[in-house]
């Protein structure tokens, strides 16, 4: 009997030891990959974690733009120009006949100023616009190939006005524009940075690894590019673009222009790391193992600071977004009918417009949030990049 | 292993010079250069262990790196298998890189911190496309077992290992391509004394299993006495004495060797002080401007002014000293108690 009573004890002990707490339990030692260590360290950075969720949201917006926007980007309602934002309501208490449940917004009443003939809109609690989720609206193609006509949110009767963030001076829904602009501005940032990084990493790696006259040549080139002030260079290049260029072409050229200016900083950073690392013995031994220069550079050396590069990457996306916004705001980047945050803010640059329609500044808020989120995530990654540092 | 010495040398170094540019003039020409290796002649017999000893900065590591091809020679030749390795084109180096391997001194910086043992040890096979898949895995596991590491550790990163284990990884990486010659650059000097013997024994065992030839670079005379068949003493970029280990320790023929021997710690306290230590003055010659005569003359207690510091002196019968027949030098104190 004593044997039996011992057995469960032994069992529970072995159960305990197979738990996550004891890494040696299955005979093989636990191994945490670099990625796991970075993730564990990143998780401790609260602000970065929240920002990471924001960025994921941003990417969702980029992917599902047509579905999330209530209208098509070409939708224009000349009946309601510069209409104020509506508040989404669940219950209607103003009807007099008790509470009426149901998602709705207030409609608009218009009033024309007798002297200036300017029409101003106000929301009218007596006018009820039924709003629903997954409503039928304008047709679009999701991801460019799935035809669909549902929108996340919209008026149940397509003829009714629903402008949650108000409308622009020419009667476009600000929310729709903002969703489309998010796609454009974010992708300009990401694609631009990717291009810049490709150039920066390759040239920086070659420069630092080989040294000598190659290094000298590349460093002088970088100094040359850096010596040219960025804003006039952008302006010059952007102004040289023909005005009749299509919006897609213009988008890619603007992105390339931004990348050409932005690669130098990264190239220097990468070069410094390669320079410091190339005399390490593990680099020599990689060469002696029979690896070619390319393999040594990009298989043996680059992975050693890939997390630093990812951090630098997310830290330079905001610069790129801001550059695009500035360029478009000045009228030299993207132009209507293309929408980006900069294009949207262009409208808010006139005081006469802004005083009557402060909601036109909302895209600015989007810029601030996106820039901060990328910066916080970048900071978090930079701190997490070296798990053995502490 | 001394019986193999009758055969042909497997590696012959002839009048090898390695110089590093220190400063360039305004036209990019080298104005001042450092003579790290200046005229080394040395040959290695198949199957032997030749130790290369000398103080820090004497050029022994540079010599080792030149042999494996990690350092360009300025002039001279390193002949292996009928080819001068210093004149190989890059694409011809492949087979020689496999036959001559290096074990590095620092077990920490010589392993890439972001690569698992599998990647590190298998790298020579992967880089040359020699093995992949299960064959690669099997060979890595077999190699790990041979150097005394459990193949279970294959997917761990180097930071999880001690210096001794890391050095086993380095040895595994060097031997996985089954080389003929291994240049071991102070392989145990960074290790605890307790671990040293293990690594040395491992190296000796692997030498027998694989029929390896070692060039063992060290500054530690007690380690060298243990492992080497012959010893070459290097000073200021030149070999000053080459002899069988026992002979050299018993009766050094060069004053610098004697000074080295006298500096070796004596394990038995009772024997300490029996023999005076030879303290060398710090007057090392300028490596960018070597003296015409014996480079040790400025520090040598036996030097004769006007003779030693003037005429160039060659390595004759394994000793580079003009007074070699006149001196009676003292070897290392044997622990005979």
XYZ file of C-alpha atoms in Angstrom:
727
model
C 0.000 0.000 0.000
C 2.809 2.357 0.737
C 3.997 1.894 -2.842
C 0.696 3.127 -4.130
C 0.617 6.144 -1.948
C 4.032 7.117 -3.224
C 3.111 6.910 -6.855
C 0.911 9.986 -7.128
C 3.579 12.002 -5.412
C 6.140 11.027 -7.981
C 3.605 11.778 -10.670
C 2.793 15.225 -9.471
C 6.459 16.006 -9.127
C 7.120 15.029 -12.695
C 4.095 17.017 -13.809
C 5.489 20.054 -12.109
C 8.829 19.647 -13.709
C 7.393 19.352 -17.192
C 5.750 22.731 -16.749
C 7.160 25.828 -18.355
C 9.008 26.721 -15.184
C 11.649 24.051 -15.662
C 13.313 24.330 -19.033
C 15.438 21.198 -18.603
C 12.413 18.953 -18.122
C 12.316 17.102 -21.416
C 16.025 16.429 -21.326
C 16.706 19.073 -23.922
C 17.636 22.511 -22.715
C 15.162 25.262 -23.486
C 16.262 27.666 -26.136
C 14.900 31.132 -26.628
C 15.491 32.502 -30.060
C 16.635 36.035 -30.618
C 13.118 36.911 -31.748
C 11.563 35.637 -28.527
C 14.027 37.535 -26.380
C 13.344 40.743 -28.267
C 9.609 40.192 -27.920
C 9.829 39.584 -24.178
C 11.825 42.720 -23.736
C 9.543 44.725 -26.033
C 6.452 43.676 -24.085
C 7.713 45.513 -21.020
C 7.555 48.805 -22.897
C 3.860 49.703 -22.392
C 3.715 52.728 -24.668
C 5.417 50.805 -27.430
C 2.991 47.943 -27.038
C -0.029 50.257 -27.291
C 1.558 51.939 -30.288
C 2.153 48.575 -31.884
C -1.582 47.878 -31.683
C -2.257 51.288 -33.221
C 0.064 50.440 -36.076
C -1.669 47.139 -36.605
C -4.918 49.125 -36.793
C -3.276 51.407 -39.315
C -2.313 48.434 -41.445
C -5.879 47.116 -41.261
C -7.075 50.475 -42.546
C -4.555 50.259 -45.373
C -5.717 46.775 -46.315
C -9.480 47.264 -46.007
C -9.731 50.897 -47.127
C -12.689 50.473 -49.502
C -14.697 48.532 -46.957
C -13.994 50.859 -44.028
C -14.750 54.045 -45.933
C -18.497 54.827 -45.991
C -18.329 56.153 -49.542
C -16.271 55.865 -52.657
C -13.355 58.275 -52.749
C -14.901 59.953 -55.812
C -18.202 60.494 -53.999
C -19.083 64.156 -53.936
C -22.260 65.633 -52.489
C -22.636 69.195 -53.774
C -25.744 69.547 -51.645
C -23.711 69.400 -48.450
C -20.446 71.334 -48.695
C -18.541 72.091 -45.511
C -21.099 70.269 -43.419
C -20.137 69.770 -39.752
C -19.466 66.341 -38.225
C -22.456 64.337 -37.022
C -22.563 62.475 -33.739
C -23.438 58.815 -33.865
C -26.450 58.189 -31.582
C -28.032 55.011 -30.349
C -31.222 56.373 -28.840
C -33.514 59.180 -29.934
C -35.204 61.084 -27.082
C -36.315 64.154 -28.998
C -39.198 62.689 -30.970
C -41.698 63.276 -28.165
C -43.122 59.787 -28.433
C -40.683 58.226 -25.975
C -37.327 56.669 -26.731
C -36.624 55.337 -30.176
C -33.770 52.912 -30.260
C -31.589 52.460 -33.272
C -28.285 53.682 -34.613
C -28.727 57.036 -36.289
C -27.273 60.475 -36.862
C -28.987 63.806 -37.064
C -29.686 65.228 -40.469
C -28.742 68.709 -41.607
C -30.553 71.986 -41.983
C -29.077 74.658 -44.169
C -29.200 78.359 -43.808
C -28.091 80.926 -46.323
C -26.529 84.126 -45.173
C -28.417 86.944 -46.849
C -25.460 89.179 -47.467
C -22.617 86.762 -48.285
C -24.926 84.143 -49.805
C -22.841 81.576 -48.003
C -24.694 78.421 -46.991
C -24.009 77.076 -43.526
C -25.160 73.678 -42.309
C -26.183 72.634 -38.878
C -27.221 69.285 -37.513
C -30.919 69.007 -36.888
C -32.106 66.713 -34.073
C -35.555 66.441 -35.623
C -34.203 64.974 -38.811
C -33.204 61.377 -38.290
C -30.834 59.485 -40.618
C -30.863 55.762 -40.030
C -27.358 54.333 -39.939
C -26.370 50.686 -40.131
C -23.386 48.386 -40.265
C -22.551 46.400 -43.397
C -24.894 48.503 -45.476
C -25.094 48.360 -49.235
C -23.294 51.264 -50.804
C -21.148 52.046 -53.786
C -19.511 49.062 -55.434
C -15.777 48.501 -55.123
C -13.188 45.768 -55.438
C -11.610 44.673 -52.187
C -7.828 44.103 -52.522
C -8.338 45.088 -56.133
C -10.076 41.904 -57.206
C -13.007 40.972 -54.897
C -16.101 42.846 -56.082
C -18.323 43.908 -53.175
C -20.715 46.679 -52.247
C -20.896 46.503 -48.448
C -19.391 49.196 -46.247
C -18.625 48.900 -42.560
C -20.928 51.787 -41.756
C -23.255 53.942 -43.800
C -26.746 55.411 -44.124
C -29.454 52.797 -44.632
C -30.911 54.918 -47.393
C -28.015 55.802 -49.725
C -29.697 59.122 -50.487
C -29.423 60.281 -46.861
C -26.363 62.264 -45.754
C -24.063 60.657 -43.208
C -20.840 62.561 -42.640
C -19.375 61.505 -39.322
C -16.356 63.788 -39.643
C -18.090 66.410 -41.715
C -17.454 67.290 -45.332
C -14.853 69.293 -47.210
C -15.434 72.548 -49.037
C -16.284 70.633 -52.174
C -18.667 68.235 -50.474
C -16.487 65.158 -50.017
C -16.883 63.017 -46.914
C -13.915 63.749 -44.667
C -13.964 60.271 -43.107
C -13.814 58.598 -46.522
C -10.994 60.869 -47.564
C -9.157 60.254 -44.323
C -9.353 56.474 -44.717
C -8.049 56.662 -48.288
C -5.384 59.187 -47.285
C -4.221 56.845 -44.530
C -3.532 54.199 -47.114
C -1.601 56.588 -49.338
C 0.420 58.326 -46.643
C 1.300 55.182 -44.713
C 2.313 53.318 -47.823
C 4.430 56.226 -49.024
C 6.213 56.049 -45.680
C 6.706 52.305 -45.736
C 7.649 51.938 -49.397
C 9.890 54.988 -49.247
C 11.685 53.675 -46.203
C 12.031 50.251 -47.781
C 13.676 51.795 -50.836
C 15.905 53.967 -48.683
C 16.880 50.978 -46.581
C 17.731 48.859 -49.550
C 20.136 51.535 -50.737
C 21.367 52.349 -47.259
C 22.070 48.783 -46.190
C 23.778 47.702 -49.382
C 25.952 50.792 -49.724
C 26.629 51.019 -45.978
C 27.577 47.356 -45.784
C 29.910 47.555 -48.764
C 31.440 50.734 -47.435
C 32.126 49.408 -43.950
C 33.117 45.893 -44.951
C 35.628 46.644 -47.669
C 36.935 49.941 -46.316
C 39.748 51.658 -48.177
C 38.968 53.634 -51.313
C 35.516 52.050 -51.676
C 34.605 53.350 -48.232
C 36.067 56.716 -49.099
C 34.065 56.982 -52.303
C 30.765 56.032 -50.695
C 31.297 58.315 -47.718
C 32.016 61.293 -49.979
C 28.854 60.497 -51.947
C 26.861 60.428 -48.704
C 28.347 63.735 -47.620
C 27.447 65.195 -50.983
C 23.820 64.066 -50.690
C 23.656 65.218 -47.075
C 25.140 68.605 -47.912
C 22.253 69.412 -50.226
C 19.454 70.820 -48.059
C 16.568 68.366 -48.149
C 13.589 70.661 -48.604
C 14.888 72.613 -51.623
C 16.002 69.299 -53.150
C 12.530 67.838 -52.755
C 10.991 71.007 -54.080
C 13.305 71.047 -57.057
C 12.771 67.417 -57.925
C 9.041 67.531 -57.345
C 8.655 70.742 -59.310
C 10.463 69.124 -62.227
C 7.708 66.526 -62.555
C 5.334 67.137 -65.429
C 1.949 68.296 -64.163
C -0.035 65.997 -66.427
C 1.468 62.890 -64.860
C -0.989 60.273 -63.634
C -1.553 60.036 -59.866
C -0.080 56.518 -59.569
C 3.094 57.459 -61.408
C 3.366 60.607 -59.378
C 2.959 58.606 -56.206
C 5.882 56.333 -57.072
C 8.123 59.142 -58.189
C 7.451 61.170 -55.038
C 8.233 58.060 -52.961
C 11.497 57.547 -54.813
C 12.453 61.199 -54.356
C 11.874 60.912 -50.616
C 13.941 57.703 -50.486
C 16.851 59.208 -52.401
C 17.183 61.875 -49.743
C 16.635 59.558 -46.775
C 19.066 56.661 -47.354
C 22.228 58.422 -46.224
C 21.644 58.340 -42.489
C 21.026 54.629 -42.483
C 23.982 53.934 -44.737
C 26.210 55.633 -42.188
C 24.776 53.664 -39.313
C 25.187 50.352 -41.123
C 28.684 51.277 -42.216
C 29.732 52.049 -38.648
C 28.514 48.671 -37.473
C 30.234 46.802 -40.272
C 33.439 48.711 -39.663
C 33.390 47.807 -35.981
C 32.529 44.200 -36.658
C 34.766 43.303 -39.560
C 37.826 42.825 -37.388
C 35.969 40.423 -35.076
C 37.351 36.944 -35.227
C 34.049 35.374 -36.184
C 34.088 37.389 -39.393
C 37.596 36.174 -40.199
C 36.573 32.633 -39.463
C 33.514 32.992 -41.691
C 35.828 33.972 -44.516
C 38.094 31.038 -43.725
C 35.058 28.747 -43.759
C 34.862 29.517 -47.443
C 32.060 32.090 -47.505
C 32.160 34.734 -50.194
C 32.096 38.421 -49.278
C 28.359 38.668 -49.878
C 27.613 35.721 -47.631
C 29.852 37.071 -44.873
C 28.192 40.474 -45.077
C 24.568 39.474 -45.272
C 24.493 36.076 -43.580
C 27.067 36.427 -40.840
C 27.258 40.124 -40.070
C 23.909 41.696 -40.903
C 21.806 39.346 -38.692
C 23.855 40.498 -35.715
C 22.109 43.825 -35.817
C 18.913 43.065 -37.688
C 16.885 44.157 -34.686
C 18.702 47.487 -34.673
C 17.865 47.864 -38.324
C 14.189 47.126 -37.733
C 14.215 49.729 -34.963
C 15.895 52.289 -37.195
C 13.369 51.401 -39.873
C 10.346 52.162 -37.752
C 12.032 55.326 -36.498
C 12.524 56.643 -40.003
C 9.019 55.937 -41.300
C 7.587 59.001 -39.471
C 10.183 61.254 -41.077
C 9.103 59.926 -44.422
C 5.399 60.424 -43.630
C 6.053 63.966 -42.471
C 8.098 64.689 -45.582
C 5.316 63.479 -47.841
C 2.749 65.448 -45.866
C 4.846 68.597 -46.063
C 5.505 68.175 -49.753
C 1.851 67.551 -50.564
C 0.725 70.359 -48.319
C 2.956 72.698 -50.290
C 1.238 71.447 -53.418
C 4.396 69.804 -54.791
C 3.783 66.239 -53.740
C 0.601 64.403 -54.442
C -2.275 66.376 -55.899
C -6.005 65.955 -55.963
C -7.736 63.743 -57.005
C -5.127 61.714 -55.098
C -5.685 62.035 -51.365
C -3.064 61.960 -48.680
C -2.891 63.598 -45.293
C -0.886 66.413 -46.808
C -3.395 66.915 -49.618
C -6.214 66.978 -47.068
C -4.450 69.483 -44.858
C -3.917 71.748 -47.827
C -7.551 72.698 -47.513
C -7.101 73.583 -43.875
C -4.358 76.052 -44.672
C -6.699 78.976 -45.263
C -7.947 80.705 -42.169
C -11.196 81.761 -43.811
C -12.018 78.127 -44.432
C -10.712 76.847 -41.156
C -12.654 79.308 -39.006
C -15.884 77.954 -40.421
C -14.832 74.320 -40.614
C -12.350 73.347 -37.882
C -12.971 69.645 -38.523
C -10.764 69.939 -41.596
C -7.822 69.704 -39.177
C -8.657 66.116 -38.250
C -6.153 64.680 -40.787
C -3.476 66.551 -38.832
C -4.447 64.512 -35.790
C -4.034 61.368 -37.859
C -0.514 62.476 -38.828
C 0.410 63.118 -35.198
C -0.935 59.763 -34.033
C 0.782 57.812 -36.787
C 4.103 59.587 -36.281
C 4.027 59.101 -32.519
C 3.043 55.458 -32.842
C 5.911 54.697 -35.227
C 8.319 56.545 -32.950
C 7.235 54.717 -29.809
C 7.414 51.345 -31.502
C 10.835 52.265 -32.849
C 11.991 53.291 -29.380
C 10.674 50.085 -27.891
C 12.385 47.993 -30.537
C 15.644 49.856 -30.118
C 15.639 49.178 -26.405
C 14.652 45.566 -26.956
C 17.113 44.990 -29.780
C 19.916 43.914 -27.462
C 18.482 41.353 -25.072
C 21.902 40.625 -23.587
C 22.715 44.257 -22.989
C 21.464 44.331 -19.419
C 55.835 11.431 -33.697
C 59.441 12.379 -34.160
C 59.950 9.519 -36.578
C 57.877 11.336 -39.205
C 60.463 14.076 -39.403
C 62.525 12.157 -41.879
C 59.884 12.662 -44.568
C 59.202 15.738 -46.651
C 57.871 18.823 -44.865
C 54.161 19.425 -45.449
C 54.475 23.168 -45.167
C 57.488 25.306 -45.914
C 57.743 28.971 -45.102
C 60.529 30.779 -46.930
C 61.735 34.263 -46.061
C 58.217 35.418 -45.234
C 57.653 39.114 -44.620
C 54.444 40.762 -43.462
C 54.361 44.506 -43.058
C 51.494 46.729 -41.977
C 51.212 50.283 -43.173
C 51.293 52.633 -40.193
C 51.176 55.950 -41.959
C 50.788 57.023 -45.533
C 52.175 60.149 -47.096
C 50.040 62.675 -48.901
C 50.160 60.686 -52.152
C 48.766 57.572 -50.512
C 52.145 55.836 -50.561
C 53.182 53.960 -47.470
C 55.562 56.161 -45.521
C 55.967 54.160 -42.339
C 55.292 50.475 -41.917
C 55.382 47.986 -39.134
C 57.405 44.836 -39.709
C 55.299 42.201 -38.000
C 56.970 39.246 -39.650
C 60.387 39.910 -41.147
C 62.008 36.958 -42.803
C 60.654 33.782 -41.292
C 61.896 30.390 -42.494
C 60.104 27.455 -40.987
C 58.935 24.040 -42.045
C 56.317 21.746 -40.622
C 56.587 17.977 -40.822
C 53.455 15.927 -41.354
C 51.938 14.716 -38.097
C 54.032 16.828 -35.775
C 53.077 19.559 -33.377
C 55.242 22.596 -33.806
C 54.854 25.218 -31.138
C 55.484 28.841 -31.932
C 56.357 30.765 -28.796
C 57.311 34.327 -28.113
C 56.193 37.422 -26.263
C 53.175 39.499 -27.212
C 53.654 41.454 -30.387
C 56.469 39.291 -31.727
C 54.438 38.433 -34.834
C 53.437 34.867 -34.031
C 49.712 35.466 -34.551
C 50.395 37.339 -37.789
C 52.488 34.419 -38.979
C 49.650 32.018 -38.183
C 47.083 34.195 -39.914
C 49.295 34.433 -42.992
C 49.520 30.648 -43.200
C 45.736 30.230 -43.157
C 45.296 33.055 -45.621
C 43.627 35.557 -43.308
C 46.547 37.925 -43.786
C 48.341 38.922 -46.971
C 52.079 38.335 -47.103
C 54.267 41.214 -48.233
C 56.917 38.918 -49.674
C 58.253 35.409 -49.339
C 56.372 32.173 -49.786
C 54.325 29.624 -47.902
C 54.573 26.400 -49.857
C 51.983 23.725 -49.268
C 51.381 20.763 -51.544
C 53.684 22.240 -54.167
C 51.799 25.558 -54.334
C 52.781 28.911 -52.930
C 49.746 29.872 -50.854
C 50.644 33.562 -50.840
C 50.218 33.732 -54.612
C 46.864 31.959 -54.845
C 44.017 33.733 -56.545
C 40.831 34.032 -54.534
C 38.995 31.330 -56.423
C 41.906 28.908 -56.023
C 41.884 29.191 -52.252
C 38.954 26.852 -51.666
C 40.734 23.494 -51.294
C 43.520 25.033 -49.216
C 41.057 26.642 -46.854
C 39.753 23.156 -46.159
C 43.156 21.618 -45.604
C 44.572 24.350 -43.415
C 42.233 25.496 -40.660
C 42.545 27.852 -37.758
C 41.405 27.715 -34.146
C 41.172 31.184 -32.722
C 42.404 32.468 -29.422
C 39.328 34.199 -28.092
C 36.500 31.701 -27.622
C 34.069 34.620 -27.244
C 34.656 36.839 -30.243
C 35.342 33.921 -32.559
C 31.757 32.639 -32.354
C 28.987 34.659 -33.936
C 26.577 35.405 -31.067
C 23.567 35.191 -33.389
C 24.311 31.762 -34.792
C 23.446 28.458 -33.189
C 26.097 25.792 -32.780
C 24.529 24.009 -35.750
C 25.071 27.061 -37.932
C 28.557 27.753 -36.612
C 29.914 24.224 -36.850
C 28.148 23.454 -40.118
C 29.101 26.748 -41.740
C 32.152 25.432 -43.644
C 29.965 22.719 -45.173
C 27.066 25.059 -45.943
C 29.242 27.841 -47.348
C 30.824 25.500 -49.856
C 27.574 23.668 -50.511
C 29.221 20.402 -49.546
C 26.479 18.970 -47.361
C 22.868 19.709 -46.598
C 19.805 18.202 -44.982
C 20.290 15.055 -42.938
C 23.855 14.533 -44.104
C 24.766 17.967 -42.758
C 22.960 17.287 -39.516
C 24.663 13.914 -39.099
C 28.090 15.310 -39.729
C 27.551 18.150 -37.267
C 26.274 15.745 -34.622
C 29.197 13.383 -35.193
C 31.684 16.238 -34.959
C 30.079 17.527 -31.767
C 30.353 14.090 -30.201
C 33.994 13.883 -31.179
C 34.869 17.120 -29.430
C 32.862 16.107 -26.372
C 29.697 18.174 -26.882
C 26.238 16.687 -26.778
C 24.412 17.014 -30.128
C 21.392 18.075 -28.045
C 23.039 21.468 -27.777
C 22.989 21.939 -31.529
C 20.316 24.619 -31.507
C 21.658 26.661 -28.651
C 23.458 29.934 -28.972
C 27.097 30.397 -27.926
C 26.231 32.655 -25.001
C 24.973 29.585 -23.139
C 28.410 27.981 -23.100
C 31.556 28.310 -21.044
C 34.895 29.246 -22.519
C 36.037 25.639 -22.646
C 32.879 24.508 -24.409
C 33.147 27.369 -26.850
C 36.668 26.332 -27.661
C 35.370 22.828 -28.341
C 32.928 24.417 -30.781
C 35.798 26.242 -32.444
C 37.726 23.009 -32.766
C 34.667 21.254 -34.183
C 34.191 24.002 -36.731
C 37.838 23.749 -37.756
C 37.863 19.968 -38.048
C 34.504 19.334 -39.730
C 36.085 19.661 -43.173
C 38.806 17.169 -42.174
C 41.850 19.371 -42.585
C 45.479 18.285 -42.659
C 46.972 21.203 -40.782
C 45.492 23.185 -37.932
C 46.899 26.520 -36.865
C 45.863 26.927 -33.248
C 46.368 30.498 -32.094
C 46.715 30.361 -28.316
C 43.747 28.009 -28.085
C 43.902 27.646 -24.324
C 45.304 30.959 -23.134
C 41.851 32.439 -22.540
C 40.720 29.436 -20.508
C 40.843 28.544 -16.860
C 43.805 26.435 -15.896
C 41.468 23.604 -14.940
C 39.947 23.540 -18.410
C 43.220 23.863 -20.284
C 44.281 20.276 -19.756
C 40.922 19.039 -21.064
C 41.234 21.015 -24.264
C 44.872 20.013 -24.725
C 44.000 16.368 -24.244
C 41.152 16.725 -26.703
C 43.490 18.279 -29.244
C 46.021 15.507 -28.755
C 43.353 12.840 -29.150
C 41.951 14.464 -32.287
C 45.472 14.705 -33.675
C 45.759 10.942 -33.499
C 42.276 10.307 -34.846
C 42.613 12.610 -37.818
C 46.386 12.466 -38.321
C 46.612 16.218 -37.886
C 49.604 18.478 -37.963
C 49.465 21.347 -35.493
C 51.073 24.717 -35.521
C 50.474 25.618 -31.912
C 50.926 29.287 -31.148
C 51.411 30.053 -27.482
C 53.254 32.129 -24.962
C 52.798 29.612 -22.188
C 55.867 27.429 -21.897
C 54.258 24.849 -19.632
C 51.477 24.257 -22.173
C 53.991 24.024 -24.999
C 56.177 21.535 -23.161
C 53.105 19.349 -22.838
C 51.924 19.264 -26.400
C 54.741 20.175 -28.769
C 57.228 17.938 -30.554
C 59.303 20.895 -31.654
C 59.378 24.503 -30.587
C 60.137 27.588 -32.649
C 60.952 30.679 -30.641
C 59.987 33.904 -32.308
C 61.303 37.309 -31.417
C 60.625 40.573 -33.165
C 59.276 39.002 -36.341
C 62.037 36.451 -36.690
C 62.570 32.879 -35.612
C 65.511 32.927 -33.220
C 65.631 29.266 -32.335
C 64.051 26.005 -33.469
C 64.667 22.744 -31.643
C 63.026 19.594 -30.333
C 61.039 20.409 -27.228
C 63.112 18.421 -24.799
C 66.398 19.794 -26.123
C 65.152 23.344 -26.089
C 63.853 23.157 -22.549
C 66.942 21.386 -21.380
C 69.505 23.485 -23.101
C 68.416 26.621 -24.928
C 70.912 27.937 -27.455
C 69.652 31.486 -27.840
C 69.828 34.075 -25.041
C 66.207 35.066 -25.650
C 65.064 31.487 -25.189
C 66.989 31.357 -21.956
C 65.291 34.550 -20.790
C 61.884 33.074 -21.669
C 62.673 29.906 -19.754
C 63.757 31.836 -16.713
C 60.462 33.714 -16.737
C 58.399 30.531 -16.578
C 56.832 30.077 -13.161
C 58.330 27.321 -11.050
C 55.641 25.100 -9.574
C 57.715 23.803 -6.676
C 58.214 26.520 -4.033
C 61.297 24.766 -2.701
C 63.060 25.344 -5.996
C 62.133 28.967 -6.340
C 65.066 31.271 -6.101
C 67.499 28.530 -6.997
C 68.112 30.217 -10.256
C 68.036 33.935 -10.904
C 65.411 35.293 -13.233
C 66.755 37.093 -16.219
C 65.040 40.444 -16.339
C 65.103 41.955 -19.792
C 65.202 45.713 -20.146
C 62.243 47.213 -21.984
C 64.334 48.403 -24.883
C 62.441 46.840 -27.749
C 63.650 48.138 -31.087
C 61.308 50.272 -33.158
C 59.295 47.863 -35.339
C 58.964 50.480 -38.047
C 62.765 50.783 -38.265
C 64.428 47.467 -37.375
C 68.113 47.510 -36.410
C 70.661 46.107 -38.872
C 72.116 43.529 -36.530
C 70.567 41.148 -34.035
C 67.222 42.599 -32.995
C 67.677 41.181 -29.494
C 71.043 42.835 -28.977
C 69.553 45.853 -27.231
C 68.154 43.663 -24.469
C 70.606 40.794 -24.456
C 72.856 40.278 -21.472
C 75.455 38.519 -23.601
C 75.550 41.090 -26.384
C 78.919 42.385 -27.489
C 78.875 45.957 -28.649
C 80.185 46.372 -32.164
C 79.493 42.760 -33.046
C 75.940 41.775 -32.193
C 74.243 45.056 -33.070
C 75.907 45.542 -36.422
C 76.007 42.455 -38.591
C 72.906 40.677 -39.780
C 72.666 37.225 -38.334
C 71.120 34.178 -39.984
C 69.396 31.145 -38.592
C 72.195 28.563 -38.571
C 71.504 25.077 -37.219
C 68.291 26.347 -35.748
C 69.799 29.237 -33.813
C 69.994 32.899 -34.789
C 72.894 34.165 -32.683
C 76.459 35.055 -33.576
C 77.715 33.913 -30.165
C 75.833 30.633 -30.083
C 78.985 28.537 -29.813
C 80.454 30.677 -27.060
C 77.544 30.654 -24.629
C 76.517 28.112 -22.064
C 72.860 28.820 -21.349
C 70.562 27.482 -18.681
C 67.361 25.586 -19.444
C 64.152 25.410 -17.480
C 64.275 24.191 -13.907
C 62.858 20.702 -13.846
C 60.402 19.795 -11.189
C 62.545 16.929 -9.953
C 61.264 16.695 -6.434
